[in-house]
């Protein structure tokens, strides 16, 4: 599968093969379907974009770590014999 360019303005989304950059089908976003944890593809449906005004977004690092650092920001090396730790506070059933 070729990489895709996603173009969007307000509630419009356009998926275009990166190599062609010549347009394609537009999709509307069902805003009531957008919520945390849902995939955007589940909120799309085919529609027309009469204004043809689009904002282009390009995901170049899909699946890659956004930071090269392998520690918490500001983290330090642990001394030999020390016990480095992290804490996660949770509320409710575990």
mmCIF file with all atom_site columns, C-alpha atoms in Angstrom:
data_model
loop_
_atom_site.group_PDB
_atom_site.id
_atom_site.type_symbol
_atom_site.label_atom_id
_atom_site.label_alt_id
_atom_site.label_comp_id
_atom_site.label_asym_id
_atom_site.label_entity_id
_atom_site.label_seq_id
_atom_site.pdbx_PDB_ins_code
_atom_site.Cartn_x
_atom_site.Cartn_y
_atom_site.Cartn_z
_atom_site.occupancy
_atom_site.B_iso_or_equiv
_atom_site.pdbx_formal_charge
_atom_site.auth_seq_id
_atom_site.auth_comp_id
_atom_site.auth_asym_id
_atom_site.auth_atom_id
_atom_site.pdbx_PDB_model_num
ATOM 1  C CA . UNK A 1 1  ? 0.000   0.000  0.000  1.00 0.00 ? 1  UNK A CA 1
ATOM 2  C CA . UNK A 1 2  ? 1.396   3.388  -0.929 1.00 0.00 ? 2  UNK A CA 1
ATOM 3  C CA . UNK A 1 3  ? 1.670   6.044  1.732  1.00 0.00 ? 3  UNK A CA 1
ATOM 4  C CA . UNK A 1 4  ? -1.259  8.446  1.882  1.00 0.00 ? 4  UNK A CA 1
ATOM 5  C CA . UNK A 1 5  ? -1.572  12.178 2.183  1.00 0.00 ? 5  UNK A CA 1
ATOM 6  C CA . UNK A 1 6  ? -4.476  13.230 4.386  1.00 0.00 ? 6  UNK A CA 1
ATOM 7  C CA . UNK A 1 7  ? -6.011  16.593 3.586  1.00 0.00 ? 7  UNK A CA 1
ATOM 8  C CA . UNK A 1 8  ? -8.587  18.201 5.841  1.00 0.00 ? 8  UNK A CA 1
ATOM 9  C CA . UNK A 1 9  ? -10.516 21.440 6.321  1.00 0.00 ? 9  UNK A CA 1
ATOM 10 C CA . UNK A 1 10 ? -13.092 21.741 9.060  1.00 0.00 ? 10 UNK A CA 1
ATOM 11 C CA . UNK A 1 11 ? -15.100 18.558 8.623  1.00 0.00 ? 11 UNK A CA 1
ATOM 12 C CA . UNK A 1 12 ? -13.696 17.514 5.231  1.00 0.00 ? 12 UNK A CA 1
ATOM 13 C CA . UNK A 1 13 ? -11.016 14.893 4.712  1.00 0.00 ? 13 UNK A CA 1
ATOM 14 C CA . UNK A 1 14 ? -9.310  13.942 1.438  1.00 0.00 ? 14 UNK A CA 1
ATOM 15 C CA . UNK A 1 15 ? -7.123  10.872 0.996  1.00 0.00 ? 15 UNK A CA 1
ATOM 16 C CA . UNK A 1 16 ? -4.665  11.138 -1.875 1.00 0.00 ? 16 UNK A CA 1
ATOM 17 C CA . UNK A 1 17 ? -1.879  8.735  -2.916 1.00 0.00 ? 17 UNK A CA 1
ATOM 18 C CA . UNK A 1 18 ? 1.307   10.636 -2.092 1.00 0.00 ? 18 UNK A CA 1
ATOM 19 C CA . UNK A 1 19 ? 2.866   10.146 -5.526 1.00 0.00 ? 19 UNK A CA 1
ATOM 20 C CA . UNK A 1 20 ? -0.056  11.568 -7.518 1.00 0.00 ? 20 UNK A CA 1
ATOM 21 C CA . UNK A 1 21 ? -1.109  14.611 -5.409 1.00 0.00 ? 21 UNK A CA 1
ATOM 22 C CA . UNK A 1 22 ? -3.896  15.134 -7.938 1.00 0.00 ? 22 UNK A CA 1
ATOM 23 C CA . UNK A 1 23 ? -7.023  14.748 -5.837 1.00 0.00 ? 23 UNK A CA 1
ATOM 24 C CA . UNK A 1 24 ? -9.385  11.937 -5.063 1.00 0.00 ? 24 UNK A CA 1
ATOM 25 C CA . UNK A 1 25 ? -12.498 11.170 -3.092 1.00 0.00 ? 25 UNK A CA 1
ATOM 26 C CA . UNK A 1 26 ? -13.497 13.429 -0.233 1.00 0.00 ? 26 UNK A CA 1
ATOM 27 C CA . UNK A 1 27 ? -14.889 12.193 3.039  1.00 0.00 ? 27 UNK A CA 1
ATOM 28 C CA . UNK A 1 28 ? -16.909 13.996 5.716  1.00 0.00 ? 28 UNK A CA 1
ATOM 29 C CA . UNK A 1 29 ? -16.298 13.380 9.388  1.00 0.00 ? 29 UNK A CA 1
ATOM 30 C CA . UNK A 1 30 ? -19.236 12.451 11.598 1.00 0.00 ? 30 UNK A CA 1
ATOM 31 C CA . UNK A 1 31 ? -18.298 14.724 14.479 1.00 0.00 ? 31 UNK A CA 1
ATOM 32 C CA . UNK A 1 32 ? -20.621 12.920 16.906 1.00 0.00 ? 32 UNK A CA 1
ATOM 33 C CA . UNK A 1 33 ? -18.604 9.754  16.208 1.00 0.00 ? 33 UNK A CA 1
ATOM 34 C CA . UNK A 1 34 ? -15.282 11.376 17.144 1.00 0.00 ? 34 UNK A CA 1
ATOM 35 C CA . UNK A 1 35 ? -14.295 10.575 20.692 1.00 0.00 ? 35 UNK A CA 1
ATOM 36 C CA . UNK A 1 36 ? -11.152 9.651  22.578 1.00 0.00 ? 36 UNK A CA 1
ATOM 37 C CA . UNK A 1 37 ? -9.940  6.188  21.682 1.00 0.00 ? 37 UNK A CA 1
ATOM 38 C CA . UNK A 1 38 ? -11.929 5.813  18.444 1.00 0.00 ? 38 UNK A CA 1
ATOM 39 C CA . UNK A 1 39 ? -10.287 5.462  15.060 1.00 0.00 ? 39 UNK A CA 1
ATOM 40 C CA . UNK A 1 40 ? -10.969 8.373  12.687 1.00 0.00 ? 40 UNK A CA 1
ATOM 41 C CA . UNK A 1 41 ? -11.625 5.930  9.825  1.00 0.00 ? 41 UNK A CA 1
ATOM 42 C CA . UNK A 1 42 ? -14.772 4.804  11.670 1.00 0.00 ? 42 UNK A CA 1
ATOM 43 C CA . UNK A 1 43 ? -16.116 8.385  11.602 1.00 0.00 ? 43 UNK A CA 1
ATOM 44 C CA . UNK A 1 44 ? -15.671 8.982  7.833  1.00 0.00 ? 44 UNK A CA 1
ATOM 45 C CA . UNK A 1 45 ? -18.268 8.751  5.093  1.00 0.00 ? 45 UNK A CA 1
ATOM 46 C CA . UNK A 1 46 ? -18.023 9.684  1.363  1.00 0.00 ? 46 UNK A CA 1
ATOM 47 C CA . UNK A 1 47 ? -19.213 13.207 0.459  1.00 0.00 ? 47 UNK A CA 1
ATOM 48 C CA . UNK A 1 48 ? -18.477 16.196 -1.826 1.00 0.00 ? 48 UNK A CA 1
ATOM 49 C CA . UNK A 1 49 ? -16.175 19.106 -1.032 1.00 0.00 ? 49 UNK A CA 1
ATOM 50 C CA . UNK A 1 50 ? -17.527 21.926 -3.160 1.00 0.00 ? 50 UNK A CA 1
ATOM 51 C CA . UNK A 1 51 ? -15.131 24.617 -1.897 1.00 0.00 ? 51 UNK A CA 1
ATOM 52 C CA . UNK A 1 52 ? -12.071 22.479 -2.725 1.00 0.00 ? 52 UNK A CA 1
ATOM 53 C CA . UNK A 1 53 ? -10.238 24.253 0.125  1.00 0.00 ? 53 UNK A CA 1
ATOM 54 C CA . UNK A 1 54 ? -8.061  21.725 1.882  1.00 0.00 ? 54 UNK A CA 1
ATOM 55 C CA . UNK A 1 55 ? -5.328  21.650 4.483  1.00 0.00 ? 55 UNK A CA 1
ATOM 56 C CA . UNK A 1 56 ? -2.722  18.971 3.812  1.00 0.00 ? 56 UNK A CA 1
ATOM 57 C CA . UNK A 1 57 ? -1.218  16.890 6.599  1.00 0.00 ? 57 UNK A CA 1
ATOM 58 C CA . UNK A 1 58 ? 1.575   14.413 6.000  1.00 0.00 ? 58 UNK A CA 1
ATOM 59 C CA . UNK A 1 59 ? 2.396   11.678 8.498  1.00 0.00 ? 59 UNK A CA 1
ATOM 60 C CA . UNK A 1 60 ? 6.050   10.861 7.896  1.00 0.00 ? 60 UNK A CA 1
ATOM 61 C CA . UNK A 1 61 ? 6.795   9.014  11.115 1.00 0.00 ? 61 UNK A CA 1
ATOM 62 C CA . UNK A 1 62 ? 3.805   6.733  11.459 1.00 0.00 ? 62 UNK A CA 1
ATOM 63 C CA . UNK A 1 63 ? 4.744   3.911  13.819 1.00 0.00 ? 63 UNK A CA 1
ATOM 64 C CA . UNK A 1 64 ? 7.982   5.534  14.990 1.00 0.00 ? 64 UNK A CA 1
ATOM 65 C CA . UNK A 1 65 ? 8.814   6.882  18.420 1.00 0.00 ? 65 UNK A CA 1
ATOM 66 C CA . UNK A 1 66 ? 8.437   10.654 18.533 1.00 0.00 ? 66 UNK A CA 1
ATOM 67 C CA . UNK A 1 67 ? 11.389  11.058 20.909 1.00 0.00 ? 67 UNK A CA 1
ATOM 68 C CA . UNK A 1 68 ? 14.777  9.429  20.573 1.00 0.00 ? 68 UNK A CA 1
ATOM 69 C CA . UNK A 1 69 ? 15.405  9.589  24.330 1.00 0.00 ? 69 UNK A CA 1
ATOM 70 C CA . UNK A 1 70 ? 14.887  6.310  26.160 1.00 0.00 ? 70 UNK A CA 1
ATOM 71 C CA . UNK A 1 71 ? 14.106  7.877  29.525 1.00 0.00 ? 71 UNK A CA 1
ATOM 72 C CA . UNK A 1 72 ? 11.728  10.295 31.180 1.00 0.00 ? 72 UNK A CA 1
ATOM 73 C CA . UNK A 1 73 ? 12.423  13.960 30.382 1.00 0.00 ? 73 UNK A CA 1
ATOM 74 C CA . UNK A 1 74 ? 14.982  15.157 32.890 1.00 0.00 ? 74 UNK A CA 1
ATOM 75 C CA . UNK A 1 75 ? 15.821  11.595 33.965 1.00 0.00 ? 75 UNK A CA 1
ATOM 76 C CA . UNK A 1 76 ? 19.269  10.760 35.307 1.00 0.00 ? 76 UNK A CA 1
ATOM 77 C CA . UNK A 1 77 ? 21.475  7.679  35.173 1.00 0.00 ? 77 UNK A CA 1
ATOM 78 C CA . UNK A 1 78 ? 21.035  5.483  38.252 1.00 0.00 ? 78 UNK A CA 1
ATOM 79 C CA . UNK A 1 79 ? 24.090  4.846  40.401 1.00 0.00 ? 79 UNK A CA 1
ATOM 80 C CA . UNK A 1 80 ? 25.210  1.258  40.838 1.00 0.00 ? 80 UNK A CA 1
ATOM 81 C CA . UNK A 1 81 ? 23.313  -0.346 43.725 1.00 0.00 ? 81 UNK A CA 1
ATOM 82 C CA . UNK A 1 82 ? 20.509  2.252  43.701 1.00 0.00 ? 82 UNK A CA 1
ATOM 83 C CA . UNK A 1 83 ? 16.899  1.327  43.067 1.00 0.00 ? 83 UNK A CA 1
ATOM 84 C CA . UNK A 1 84 ? 15.455  3.598  40.353 1.00 0.00 ? 84 UNK A CA 1
ATOM 85 C CA . UNK A 1 85 ? 11.666  3.638  40.190 1.00 0.00 ? 85 UNK A CA 1
ATOM 86 C CA . UNK A 1 86 ? 8.575   5.211  38.692 1.00 0.00 ? 86 UNK A CA 1
ATOM 87 C CA . UNK A 1 87 ? 5.147   5.634  40.253 1.00 0.00 ? 87 UNK A CA 1
ATOM 88 C CA . UNK A 1 88 ? 1.721   5.295  38.679 1.00 0.00 ? 88 UNK A CA 1
ATOM 89 C CA . UNK A 1 89 ? -1.200  6.490  40.812 1.00 0.00 ? 89 UNK A CA 1
ATOM 90 C CA . UNK A 1 90 ? -4.536  4.900  39.922 1.00 0.00 ? 90 UNK A CA 1
ATOM 91 C CA . UNK A 1 91 ? -7.981  5.617  41.313 1.00 0.00 ? 91 UNK A CA 1
ATOM 92 C CA . UNK A 1 92 ? -10.820 3.111  41.162 1.00 0.00 ? 92 UNK A CA 1
ATOM 93 C CA . UNK A 1 93 ? -10.932 -0.620 40.436 1.00 0.00 ? 93 UNK A CA 1
ATOM 94 C CA . UNK A 1 94 ? -7.703  -2.126 39.223 1.00 0.00 ? 94 UNK A CA 1
#
